[in-house]
Amino acid sequence: MTQPIHVLIVDDIRNNITALEASLARPDVSVLKAESGPAALELLLKHEVALAILDVNMPGMDGFELAELMRGSPRTARVPIIFLTATAQDTGRTFRGYEAGAVDFLYKPFDSRILNSKVDVFIQIERQKQQLAAQLSTVQQLLDANEMLMAVLGHDLRTPLSAVIASAEYLSRFVQDENVANIGTRIKSSGMRMVRMVDQLLNLARLRGGRVTLQPRPVELMTLARNIVDEYEARVGKGRIFIFRDGDTLLQGDGDLLSQVFSNLIGNALQHGRDGSAIQVRLDGSAADELVICVQNAGEIPADVLPTIFAPFRSGRSQQESGGLGLGLYITHEIALMHGGSVKARSTNDAGTTFEVTLPRAPRPRVGRTEPAQPFRLS
């Protein structure tokens, strides 16, 4: 059921109110009536009004004064106002009405058809606002339900996955039968892949639900990079990932989110880079107001994949090959935007693939939504 749309009529002459009420009668319109400015203000405190039709000449508080009070209140500042007056046409009074916030100024006697046409416009606008509000509420409920589902999924899956991975680890390390050990290794690999998928889905739900907020603090990017590299070296061995620093790499940012940027980019390089090739992580802090993170690996991204590399559920390989859902680069893009930065990708057969994240020294507010960054190519 749609809510009735309220139209406020303010006039000190009751017969005028009755005539206007009859003219505006519609099934979905509720007419609020007031015979003075103070009475109108009381109604405005109780009801959301789509349009106010004010008489100019009223004892005590006239229509201009009432309009100025309405414009001074956040609750009623955006209520459209149409002035009605029985006095002779006066350009000065007309301009004063518009200065007071009127959207129209009519002189009596007026053509009721013209007034009704004007009122219909504001009724349609209010109805559209109600529909948009209902749609927004529905979308928010869906987002909340989606986030709850992801949270339950993540919580309920982690416990059995931990048992599966631990059991697979035991089989691969302590069972003498080589076939069984190989099966354990495959089970462990698949279990770790499922863990990464769960993590990516949880991060996606939080990002799209607007539940991830920055918690800026002093962050040393070199320390973050070193920690993530140490974690990966424990899995793939030392001597493959190299870190280079130039200048001051201290900034104000969310350390947890920026750690995820390093983890996503290095993990992507390991997954999609040429087998056994070196990975370079370069931190450029030579500029006064920004820092640049570059992660480079051998191997080329296909030309048809590069334009959509930061889109969700996209990657350079199939999900089976990538070990995830193709969300890592999308999440990296969103985290960079949250800090007021950007991320780009370039890839050629000779130079390999480089992801470049530019971050300001201090987070800049994110205004609106930005589409994923377009790739750039070497000249």
PDB file of N, CA and C in Angstrom, residues 23-123:
ATOM      1  N   SER A  23     -11.029  21.414  -5.168  1.00  0.00           N
ATOM      2  CA  SER A  23     -10.321  21.402  -6.440  1.00  0.00           C
ATOM      3  C   SER A  23      -9.205  20.368  -6.463  1.00  0.00           C
ATOM      4  N   LEU A  24      -8.592  20.117  -5.293  1.00  0.00           N
ATOM      5  CA  LEU A  24      -7.446  19.218  -5.221  1.00  0.00           C
ATOM      6  C   LEU A  24      -7.823  17.796  -4.840  1.00  0.00           C
ATOM      7  N   ALA A  25      -9.096  17.512  -4.734  1.00  0.00           N
ATOM      8  CA  ALA A  25      -9.528  16.188  -4.273  1.00  0.00           C
ATOM      9  C   ALA A  25      -9.031  15.093  -5.228  1.00  0.00           C
ATOM     10  N   ARG A  26      -8.288  14.151  -4.677  1.00  0.00           N
ATOM     11  CA  ARG A  26      -7.773  13.000  -5.427  1.00  0.00           C
ATOM     12  C   ARG A  26      -7.726  11.809  -4.481  1.00  0.00           C
ATOM     13  N   PRO A  27      -7.844  10.600  -5.002  1.00  0.00           N
ATOM     14  CA  PRO A  27      -7.862   9.432  -4.113  1.00  0.00           C
ATOM     15  C   PRO A  27      -6.586   9.270  -3.298  1.00  0.00           C
ATOM     16  N   ASP A  28      -5.444   9.643  -3.868  1.00  0.00           N
ATOM     17  CA  ASP A  28      -4.182   9.401  -3.179  1.00  0.00           C
ATOM     18  C   ASP A  28      -3.611  10.644  -2.521  1.00  0.00           C
ATOM     19  N   VAL A  29      -4.417  11.718  -2.412  1.00  0.00           N
ATOM     20  CA  VAL A  29      -3.945  12.972  -1.834  1.00  0.00           C
ATOM     21  C   VAL A  29      -4.708  13.273  -0.562  1.00  0.00           C
ATOM     22  N   SER A  30      -3.949  13.588   0.493  1.00  0.00           N
ATOM     23  CA  SER A  30      -4.544  14.015   1.761  1.00  0.00           C
ATOM     24  C   SER A  30      -4.277  15.505   1.923  1.00  0.00           C
ATOM     25  N   VAL A  31      -5.338  16.297   2.007  1.00  0.00           N
ATOM     26  CA  VAL A  31      -5.206  17.744   2.110  1.00  0.00           C
ATOM     27  C   VAL A  31      -5.156  18.141   3.581  1.00  0.00           C
ATOM     28  N   LEU A  32      -4.076  18.816   3.972  1.00  0.00           N
ATOM     29  CA  LEU A  32      -3.927  19.354   5.325  1.00  0.00           C
ATOM     30  C   LEU A  32      -4.316  20.822   5.285  1.00  0.00           C
ATOM     31  N   LYS A  33      -5.115  21.266   6.268  1.00  0.00           N
ATOM     32  CA  LYS A  33      -5.666  22.623   6.245  1.00  0.00           C
ATOM     33  C   LYS A  33      -5.230  23.392   7.484  1.00  0.00           C
ATOM     34  N   ALA A  34      -4.812  24.644   7.264  1.00  0.00           N
ATOM     35  CA  ALA A  34      -4.441  25.521   8.371  1.00  0.00           C
ATOM     36  C   ALA A  34      -4.921  26.927   8.063  1.00  0.00           C
ATOM     37  N   GLU A  35      -5.411  27.619   9.103  1.00  0.00           N
ATOM     38  CA  GLU A  35      -5.942  28.967   8.917  1.00  0.00           C
ATOM     39  C   GLU A  35      -4.977  30.039   9.401  1.00  0.00           C
ATOM     40  N   SER A  36      -3.761  29.636   9.777  1.00  0.00           N
ATOM     41  CA  SER A  36      -2.762  30.608  10.222  1.00  0.00           C
ATOM     42  C   SER A  36      -1.372  30.001  10.068  1.00  0.00           C
ATOM     43  N   GLY A  37      -0.360  30.855  10.137  1.00  0.00           N
ATOM     44  CA  GLY A  37       1.010  30.387  10.031  1.00  0.00           C
ATOM     45  C   GLY A  37       1.405  29.439  11.153  1.00  0.00           C
ATOM     46  N   PRO A  38       1.136  29.771  12.434  1.00  0.00           N
ATOM     47  CA  PRO A  38       1.495  28.857  13.518  1.00  0.00           C
ATOM     48  C   PRO A  38       0.814  27.495  13.389  1.00  0.00           C
ATOM     49  N   ALA A  39      -0.443  27.473  12.956  1.00  0.00           N
ATOM     50  CA  ALA A  39      -1.132  26.192  12.774  1.00  0.00           C
ATOM     51  C   ALA A  39      -0.483  25.382  11.657  1.00  0.00           C
ATOM     52  N   ALA A  40      -0.023  26.080  10.602  1.00  0.00           N
ATOM     53  CA  ALA A  40       0.649  25.393   9.509  1.00  0.00           C
ATOM     54  C   ALA A  40       1.972  24.783   9.973  1.00  0.00           C
ATOM     55  N   LEU A  41       2.726  25.520  10.798  1.00  0.00           N
ATOM     56  CA  LEU A  41       3.991  24.998  11.317  1.00  0.00           C
ATOM     57  C   LEU A  41       3.775  23.758  12.169  1.00  0.00           C
ATOM     58  N   GLU A  42       2.687  23.741  12.917  1.00  0.00           N
ATOM     59  CA  GLU A  42       2.382  22.571  13.740  1.00  0.00           C
ATOM     60  C   GLU A  42       2.101  21.347  12.859  1.00  0.00           C
ATOM     61  N   LEU A  43       1.373  21.555  11.771  1.00  0.00           N
ATOM     62  CA  LEU A  43       1.111  20.439  10.844  1.00  0.00           C
ATOM     63  C   LEU A  43       2.396  19.959  10.166  1.00  0.00           C
ATOM     64  N   LEU A  44       3.285  20.896   9.844  1.00  0.00           N
ATOM     65  CA  LEU A  44       4.537  20.527   9.191  1.00  0.00           C
ATOM     66  C   LEU A  44       5.443  19.704  10.097  1.00  0.00           C
ATOM     67  N   LEU A  45       5.283  19.865  11.406  1.00  0.00           N
ATOM     68  CA  LEU A  45       6.067  19.066  12.342  1.00  0.00           C
ATOM     69  C   LEU A  45       5.567  17.619  12.405  1.00  0.00           C
ATOM     70  N   LYS A  46       4.307  17.404  12.060  1.00  0.00           N
ATOM     71  CA  LYS A  46       3.698  16.076  12.187  1.00  0.00           C
ATOM     72  C   LYS A  46       3.694  15.296  10.880  1.00  0.00           C
ATOM     73  N   HIS A  47       3.718  15.996   9.730  1.00  0.00           N
ATOM     74  CA  HIS A  47       3.519  15.319   8.449  1.00  0.00           C
ATOM     75  C   HIS A  47       4.621  15.694   7.455  1.00  0.00           C
ATOM     76  N   GLU A  48       4.931  14.746   6.556  1.00  0.00           N
ATOM     77  CA  GLU A  48       5.787  15.028   5.404  1.00  0.00           C
ATOM     78  C   GLU A  48       4.903  15.591   4.297  1.00  0.00           C
ATOM     79  N   VAL A  49       5.220  16.774   3.820  1.00  0.00           N
ATOM     80  CA  VAL A  49       4.363  17.488   2.876  1.00  0.00           C
ATOM     81  C   VAL A  49       5.033  17.550   1.510  1.00  0.00           C
ATOM     82  N   ALA A  50       4.262  17.220   0.470  1.00  0.00           N
ATOM     83  CA  ALA A  50       4.786  17.260  -0.891  1.00  0.00           C
ATOM     84  C   ALA A  50       4.688  18.653  -1.504  1.00  0.00           C
ATOM     85  N   LEU A  51       3.736  19.465  -1.027  1.00  0.00           N
ATOM     86  CA  LEU A  51       3.520  20.794  -1.587  1.00  0.00           C
ATOM     87  C   LEU A  51       2.767  21.636  -0.576  1.00  0.00           C
ATOM     88  N   ALA A  52       3.131  22.919  -0.489  1.00  0.00           N
ATOM     89  CA  ALA A  52       2.427  23.865   0.374  1.00  0.00           C
ATOM     90  C   ALA A  52       1.874  24.995  -0.494  1.00  0.00           C
ATOM     91  N   ILE A  53       0.548  25.232  -0.366  1.00  0.00           N
ATOM     92  CA  ILE A  53      -0.109  26.334  -1.075  1.00  0.00           C
ATOM     93  C   ILE A  53      -0.458  27.388  -0.038  1.00  0.00           C
ATOM     94  N   LEU A  54       0.218  28.528  -0.108  1.00  0.00           N
ATOM     95  CA  LEU A  54       0.126  29.535   0.944  1.00  0.00           C
ATOM     96  C   LEU A  54      -0.559  30.798   0.435  1.00  0.00           C
ATOM     97  N   ASP A  55      -1.488  31.299   1.254  1.00  0.00           N
ATOM     98  CA  ASP A  55      -2.056  32.626   1.008  1.00  0.00           C
ATOM     99  C   ASP A  55      -1.048  33.658   1.497  1.00  0.00           C
ATOM    100  N   VAL A  56      -0.886  34.730   0.753  1.00  0.00           N
ATOM    101  CA  VAL A  56       0.097  35.746   1.127  1.00  0.00           C
ATOM    102  C   VAL A  56      -0.426  36.617   2.255  1.00  0.00           C
ATOM    103  N   ASN A  57      -1.652  37.120   2.131  1.00  0.00           N
ATOM    104  CA  ASN A  57      -2.186  38.086   3.092  1.00  0.00           C
ATOM    105  C   ASN A  57      -2.930  37.374   4.218  1.00  0.00           C
ATOM    106  N   MET A  58      -2.222  37.189   5.337  1.00  0.00           N
ATOM    107  CA  MET A  58      -2.851  36.602   6.518  1.00  0.00           C
ATOM    108  C   MET A  58      -2.483  37.444   7.721  1.00  0.00           C
ATOM    109  N   PRO A  59      -3.387  37.594   8.683  1.00  0.00           N
ATOM    110  CA  PRO A  59      -3.075  38.370   9.886  1.00  0.00           C
ATOM    111  C   PRO A  59      -2.013  37.676  10.726  1.00  0.00           C
ATOM    112  N   GLY A  60      -1.240  38.458  11.439  1.00  0.00           N
ATOM    113  CA  GLY A  60      -0.191  37.879  12.264  1.00  0.00           C
ATOM    114  C   GLY A  60       1.009  37.516  11.415  1.00  0.00           C
ATOM    115  N   MET A  61       1.143  36.249  11.094  1.00  0.00           N
ATOM    116  CA  MET A  61       2.241  35.759  10.254  1.00  0.00           C
ATOM    117  C   MET A  61       1.736  35.632   8.821  1.00  0.00           C
ATOM    118  N   ASP A  62       2.281  36.445   7.904  1.00  0.00           N
ATOM    119  CA  ASP A  62       1.819  36.348   6.519  1.00  0.00           C
ATOM    120  C   ASP A  62       2.527  35.202   5.797  1.00  0.00           C
ATOM    121  N   GLY A  63       2.153  34.989   4.528  1.00  0.00           N
ATOM    122  CA  GLY A  63       2.697  33.873   3.778  1.00  0.00           C
ATOM    123  C   GLY A  63       4.200  33.958   3.561  1.00  0.00           C
ATOM    124  N   PHE A  64       4.718  35.180   3.358  1.00  0.00           N
ATOM    125  CA  PHE A  64       6.152  35.335   3.164  1.00  0.00           C
ATOM    126  C   PHE A  64       6.928  34.921   4.420  1.00  0.00           C
ATOM    127  N   GLU A  65       6.445  35.362   5.572  1.00  0.00           N
ATOM    128  CA  GLU A  65       7.120  35.007   6.828  1.00  0.00           C
ATOM    129  C   GLU A  65       7.075  33.494   7.081  1.00  0.00           C
ATOM    130  N   LEU A  66       5.918  32.889   6.781  1.00  0.00           N
ATOM    131  CA  LEU A  66       5.800  31.433   6.942  1.00  0.00           C
ATOM    132  C   LEU A  66       6.782  30.711   6.018  1.00  0.00           C
ATOM    133  N   ALA A  67       6.903  31.173   4.782  1.00  0.00           N
ATOM    134  CA  ALA A  67       7.825  30.542   3.840  1.00  0.00           C
ATOM    135  C   ALA A  67       9.267  30.657   4.317  1.00  0.00           C
ATOM    136  N   GLU A  68       9.641  31.816   4.863  1.00  0.00           N
ATOM    137  CA  GLU A  68      11.005  31.994   5.360  1.00  0.00           C
ATOM    138  C   GLU A  68      11.291  31.073   6.536  1.00  0.00           C
ATOM    139  N   LEU A  69      10.297  30.868   7.403  1.00  0.00           N
ATOM    140  CA  LEU A  69      10.474  29.933   8.511  1.00  0.00           C
ATOM    141  C   LEU A  69      10.612  28.501   7.998  1.00  0.00           C
ATOM    142  N   MET A  70       9.835  28.160   6.981  1.00  0.00           N
ATOM    143  CA  MET A  70       9.942  26.822   6.393  1.00  0.00           C
ATOM    144  C   MET A  70      11.322  26.600   5.787  1.00  0.00           C
ATOM    145  N   ARG A  71      11.825  27.596   5.097  1.00  0.00           N
ATOM    146  CA  ARG A  71      13.136  27.456   4.477  1.00  0.00           C
ATOM    147  C   ARG A  71      14.252  27.374   5.520  1.00  0.00           C
ATOM    148  N   GLY A  72      14.023  27.893   6.697  1.00  0.00           N
ATOM    149  CA  GLY A  72      15.043  27.871   7.747  1.00  0.00           C
ATOM    150  C   GLY A  72      15.111  26.568   8.508  1.00  0.00           C
ATOM    151  N   SER A  73      14.161  25.650   8.280  1.00  0.00           N
ATOM    152  CA  SER A  73      14.148  24.370   8.986  1.00  0.00           C
ATOM    153  C   SER A  73      14.577  23.252   8.050  1.00  0.00           C
ATOM    154  N   PRO A  74      15.531  22.407   8.475  1.00  0.00           N
ATOM    155  CA  PRO A  74      15.961  21.294   7.599  1.00  0.00           C
ATOM    156  C   PRO A  74      14.800  20.376   7.215  1.00  0.00           C
ATOM    157  N   ARG A  75      13.820  20.231   8.084  1.00  0.00           N
ATOM    158  CA  ARG A  75      12.706  19.325   7.812  1.00  0.00           C
ATOM    159  C   ARG A  75      11.836  19.807   6.666  1.00  0.00           C
ATOM    160  N   THR A  76      11.653  21.126   6.557  1.00  0.00           N
ATOM    161  CA  THR A  76      10.734  21.692   5.564  1.00  0.00           C
ATOM    162  C   THR A  76      11.433  22.555   4.513  1.00  0.00           C
ATOM    163  N   ALA A  77      12.764  22.562   4.512  1.00  0.00           N
ATOM    164  CA  ALA A  77      13.494  23.467   3.623  1.00  0.00           C
ATOM    165  C   ALA A  77      13.238  23.166   2.146  1.00  0.00           C
ATOM    166  N   ARG A  78      12.949  21.908   1.830  1.00  0.00           N
ATOM    167  CA  ARG A  78      12.788  21.517   0.423  1.00  0.00           C
ATOM    168  C   ARG A  78      11.327  21.344   0.009  1.00  0.00           C
ATOM    169  N   VAL A  79      10.397  21.761   0.855  1.00  0.00           N
ATOM    170  CA  VAL A  79       8.986  21.654   0.487  1.00  0.00           C
ATOM    171  C   VAL A  79       8.658  22.713  -0.567  1.00  0.00           C
ATOM    172  N   PRO A  80       8.157  22.325  -1.744  1.00  0.00           N
ATOM    173  CA  PRO A  80       7.787  23.324  -2.758  1.00  0.00           C
ATOM    174  C   PRO A  80       6.634  24.201  -2.257  1.00  0.00           C
ATOM    175  N   ILE A  81       6.679  25.476  -2.610  1.00  0.00           N
ATOM    176  CA  ILE A  81       5.665  26.437  -2.149  1.00  0.00           C
ATOM    177  C   ILE A  81       5.058  27.143  -3.362  1.00  0.00           C
ATOM    178  N   ILE A  82       3.715  27.203  -3.390  1.00  0.00           N
ATOM    179  CA  ILE A  82       2.991  28.016  -4.365  1.00  0.00           C
ATOM    180  C   ILE A  82       2.238  29.088  -3.592  1.00  0.00           C
ATOM    181  N   PHE A  83       2.488  30.352  -3.935  1.00  0.00           N
ATOM    182  CA  PHE A  83       1.797  31.465  -3.281  1.00  0.00           C
ATOM    183  C   PHE A  83       0.527  31.803  -4.042  1.00  0.00           C
ATOM    184  N   LEU A  84      -0.530  32.092  -3.290  1.00  0.00           N
ATOM    185  CA  LEU A  84      -1.787  32.606  -3.850  1.00  0.00           C
ATOM    186  C   LEU A  84      -2.091  33.937  -3.192  1.00  0.00           C
ATOM    187  N   THR A  85      -2.493  34.930  -3.980  1.00  0.00           N
ATOM    188  CA  THR A  85      -2.843  36.225  -3.407  1.00  0.00           C
ATOM    189  C   THR A  85      -3.978  36.854  -4.203  1.00  0.00           C
ATOM    190  N   ALA A  86      -4.819  37.583  -3.493  1.00  0.00           N
ATOM    191  CA  ALA A  86      -5.958  38.250  -4.128  1.00  0.00           C
ATOM    192  C   ALA A  86      -5.656  39.697  -4.448  1.00  0.00           C
ATOM    193  N   THR A  87      -4.463  40.179  -4.081  1.00  0.00           N
ATOM    194  CA  THR A  87      -4.120  41.571  -4.360  1.00  0.00           C
ATOM    195  C   THR A  87      -3.796  41.754  -5.834  1.00  0.00           C
ATOM    196  N   ALA A  88      -3.758  42.998  -6.250  1.00  0.00           N
ATOM    197  CA  ALA A  88      -3.441  43.293  -7.648  1.00  0.00           C
ATOM    198  C   ALA A  88      -2.014  42.844  -7.957  1.00  0.00           C
ATOM    199  N   GLN A  89      -1.802  42.510  -9.223  1.00  0.00           N
ATOM    200  CA  GLN A  89      -0.481  42.036  -9.609  1.00  0.00           C
ATOM    201  C   GLN A  89       0.564  43.109  -9.337  1.00  0.00           C
ATOM    202  N   ASP A  90       1.625  42.670  -8.662  1.00  0.00           N
ATOM    203  CA  ASP A  90       2.696  43.574  -8.259  1.00  0.00           C
ATOM    204  C   ASP A  90       4.016  42.838  -8.469  1.00  0.00           C
ATOM    205  N   THR A  91       4.856  43.367  -9.352  1.00  0.00           N
ATOM    206  CA  THR A  91       6.125  42.701  -9.653  1.00  0.00           C
ATOM    207  C   THR A  91       6.995  42.567  -8.414  1.00  0.00           C
ATOM    208  N   GLY A  92       6.962  43.599  -7.566  1.00  0.00           N
ATOM    209  CA  GLY A  92       7.768  43.558  -6.346  1.00  0.00           C
ATOM    210  C   GLY A  92       7.359  42.417  -5.429  1.00  0.00           C
ATOM    211  N   ARG A  93       6.053  42.229  -5.248  1.00  0.00           N
ATOM    212  CA  ARG A  93       5.567  41.151  -4.396  1.00  0.00           C
ATOM    213  C   ARG A  93       5.871  39.774  -5.016  1.00  0.00           C
ATOM    214  N   THR A  94       5.784  39.719  -6.337  1.00  0.00           N
ATOM    215  CA  THR A  94       6.091  38.460  -7.008  1.00  0.00           C
ATOM    216  C   THR A  94       7.545  38.056  -6.763  1.00  0.00           C
ATOM    217  N   PHE A  95       8.467  39.029  -6.931  1.00  0.00           N
ATOM    218  CA  PHE A  95       9.878  38.728  -6.698  1.00  0.00           C
ATOM    219  C   PHE A  95      10.136  38.384  -5.233  1.00  0.00           C
ATOM    220  N   ARG A  96       9.430  39.047  -4.326  1.00  0.00           N
ATOM    221  CA  ARG A  96       9.614  38.719  -2.915  1.00  0.00           C
ATOM    222  C   ARG A  96       9.172  37.281  -2.638  1.00  0.00           C
ATOM    223  N   GLY A  97       8.112  36.864  -3.329  1.00  0.00           N
ATOM    224  CA  GLY A  97       7.655  35.489  -3.160  1.00  0.00           C
ATOM    225  C   GLY A  97       8.701  34.481  -3.629  1.00  0.00           C
ATOM    226  N   TYR A  98       9.296  34.751  -4.777  1.00  0.00           N
ATOM    227  CA  TYR A  98      10.338  33.837  -5.269  1.00  0.00           C
ATOM    228  C   TYR A  98      11.568  33.862  -4.365  1.00  0.00           C
ATOM    229  N   GLU A  99      11.896  35.046  -3.828  1.00  0.00           N
ATOM    230  CA  GLU A  99      13.029  35.126  -2.908  1.00  0.00           C
ATOM    231  C   GLU A  99      12.759  34.340  -1.622  1.00  0.00           C
ATOM    232  N   ALA A 100      11.490  34.256  -1.235  1.00  0.00           N
ATOM    233  CA  ALA A 100      11.129  33.499  -0.038  1.00  0.00           C
ATOM    234  C   ALA A 100      11.141  31.998  -0.275  1.00  0.00           C
ATOM    235  N   GLY A 101      11.349  31.581  -1.513  1.00  0.00           N
ATOM    236  CA  GLY A 101      11.461  30.157  -1.801  1.00  0.00           C
ATOM    237  C   GLY A 101      10.311  29.582  -2.581  1.00  0.00           C
ATOM    238  N   ALA A 102       9.466  30.412  -3.184  1.00  0.00           N
ATOM    239  CA  ALA A 102       8.326  29.892  -3.927  1.00  0.00           C
ATOM    240  C   ALA A 102       8.765  29.295  -5.250  1.00  0.00           C
ATOM    241  N   VAL A 103       8.045  28.265  -5.684  1.00  0.00           N
ATOM    242  CA  VAL A 103       8.253  27.729  -7.024  1.00  0.00           C
ATOM    243  C   VAL A 103       7.267  28.340  -8.011  1.00  0.00           C
ATOM    244  N   ASP A 104       6.204  29.001  -7.489  1.00  0.00           N
ATOM    245  CA  ASP A 104       5.247  29.669  -8.366  1.00  0.00           C
ATOM    246  C   ASP A 104       4.479  30.710  -7.553  1.00  0.00           C
ATOM    247  N   PHE A 105       3.896  31.677  -8.270  1.00  0.00           N
ATOM    248  CA  PHE A 105       3.166  32.772  -7.628  1.00  0.00           C
ATOM    249  C   PHE A 105       1.942  33.041  -8.488  1.00  0.00           C
ATOM    250  N   LEU A 106       0.743  32.765  -7.945  1.00  0.00           N
ATOM    251  CA  LEU A 106      -0.497  32.907  -8.700  1.00  0.00           C
ATOM    252  C   LEU A 106      -1.370  33.988  -8.076  1.00  0.00           C
ATOM    253  N   TYR A 107      -2.061  34.716  -8.964  1.00  0.00           N
ATOM    254  CA  TYR A 107      -2.975  35.767  -8.512  1.00  0.00           C
ATOM    255  C   TYR A 107      -4.419  35.300  -8.668  1.00  0.00           C
ATOM    256  N   LYS A 108      -5.224  35.621  -7.677  1.00  0.00           N
ATOM    257  CA  LYS A 108      -6.638  35.295  -7.717  1.00  0.00           C
ATOM    258  C   LYS A 108      -7.355  36.365  -8.538  1.00  0.00           C
ATOM    259  N   PRO A 109      -8.391  36.004  -9.273  1.00  0.00           N
ATOM    260  CA  PRO A 109      -8.878  34.630  -9.469  1.00  0.00           C
ATOM    261  C   PRO A 109      -7.964  33.871 -10.441  1.00  0.00           C
ATOM    262  N   PHE A 110      -7.707  32.616 -10.142  1.00  0.00           N
ATOM    263  CA  PHE A 110      -6.819  31.809 -10.968  1.00  0.00           C
ATOM    264  C   PHE A 110      -7.635  30.710 -11.634  1.00  0.00           C
ATOM    265  N   ASP A 111      -7.090  30.173 -12.696  1.00  0.00           N
ATOM    266  CA  ASP A 111      -7.723  29.064 -13.397  1.00  0.00           C
ATOM    267  C   ASP A 111      -7.400  27.775 -12.644  1.00  0.00           C
ATOM    268  N   SER A 112      -8.417  27.084 -12.137  1.00  0.00           N
ATOM    269  CA  SER A 112      -8.191  25.873 -11.333  1.00  0.00           C
ATOM    270  C   SER A 112      -7.477  24.793 -12.143  1.00  0.00           C
ATOM    271  N   ARG A 113      -7.701  24.787 -13.463  1.00  0.00           N
ATOM    272  CA  ARG A 113      -7.018  23.783 -14.277  1.00  0.00           C
ATOM    273  C   ARG A 113      -5.506  24.007 -14.284  1.00  0.00           C
ATOM    274  N   ILE A 114      -5.098  25.266 -14.300  1.00  0.00           N
ATOM    275  CA  ILE A 114      -3.664  25.561 -14.257  1.00  0.00           C
ATOM    276  C   ILE A 114      -3.080  25.134 -12.919  1.00  0.00           C
ATOM    277  N   LEU A 115      -3.785  25.469 -11.827  1.00  0.00           N
ATOM    278  CA  LEU A 115      -3.310  25.080 -10.502  1.00  0.00           C
ATOM    279  C   LEU A 115      -3.221  23.561 -10.383  1.00  0.00           C
ATOM    280  N   ASN A 116      -4.243  22.866 -10.860  1.00  0.00           N
ATOM    281  CA  ASN A 116      -4.233  21.409 -10.777  1.00  0.00           C
ATOM    282  C   ASN A 116      -3.079  20.800 -11.568  1.00  0.00           C
ATOM    283  N   SER A 117      -2.779  21.377 -12.712  1.00  0.00           N
ATOM    284  CA  SER A 117      -1.657  20.873 -13.508  1.00  0.00           C
ATOM    285  C   SER A 117      -0.347  21.037 -12.758  1.00  0.00           C
ATOM    286  N   LYS A 118      -0.183  22.171 -12.108  1.00  0.00           N
ATOM    287  CA  LYS A 118       1.037  22.396 -11.331  1.00  0.00           C
ATOM    288  C   LYS A 118       1.106  21.442 -10.135  1.00  0.00           C
ATOM    289  N   VAL A 119      -0.021  21.258  -9.464  1.00  0.00           N
ATOM    290  CA  VAL A 119      -0.049  20.356  -8.304  1.00  0.00           C
ATOM    291  C   VAL A 119       0.259  18.929  -8.727  1.00  0.00           C
ATOM    292  N   ASP A 120      -0.279  18.515  -9.889  1.00  0.00           N
ATOM    293  CA  ASP A 120      -0.033  17.148 -10.367  1.00  0.00           C
ATOM    294  C   ASP A 120       1.456  16.862 -10.538  1.00  0.00           C
ATOM    295  N   VAL A 121       2.219  17.862 -10.982  1.00  0.00           N
ATOM    296  CA  VAL A 121       3.663  17.673 -11.160  1.00  0.00           C
ATOM    297  C   VAL A 121       4.325  17.309  -9.839  1.00  0.00           C
ATOM    298  N   PHE A 122       3.975  18.051  -8.784  1.00  0.00           N
ATOM    299  CA  PHE A 122       4.609  17.798  -7.486  1.00  0.00           C
ATOM    300  C   PHE A 122       4.109  16.499  -6.856  1.00  0.00           C
ATOM    301  N   ILE A 123       2.885  16.133  -7.137  1.00  0.00           N
ATOM    302  CA  ILE A 123       2.378  14.846  -6.645  1.00  0.00           C
ATOM    303  C   ILE A 123       3.136  13.701  -7.304  1.00  0.00           C
TER     304      ILE A 123
END
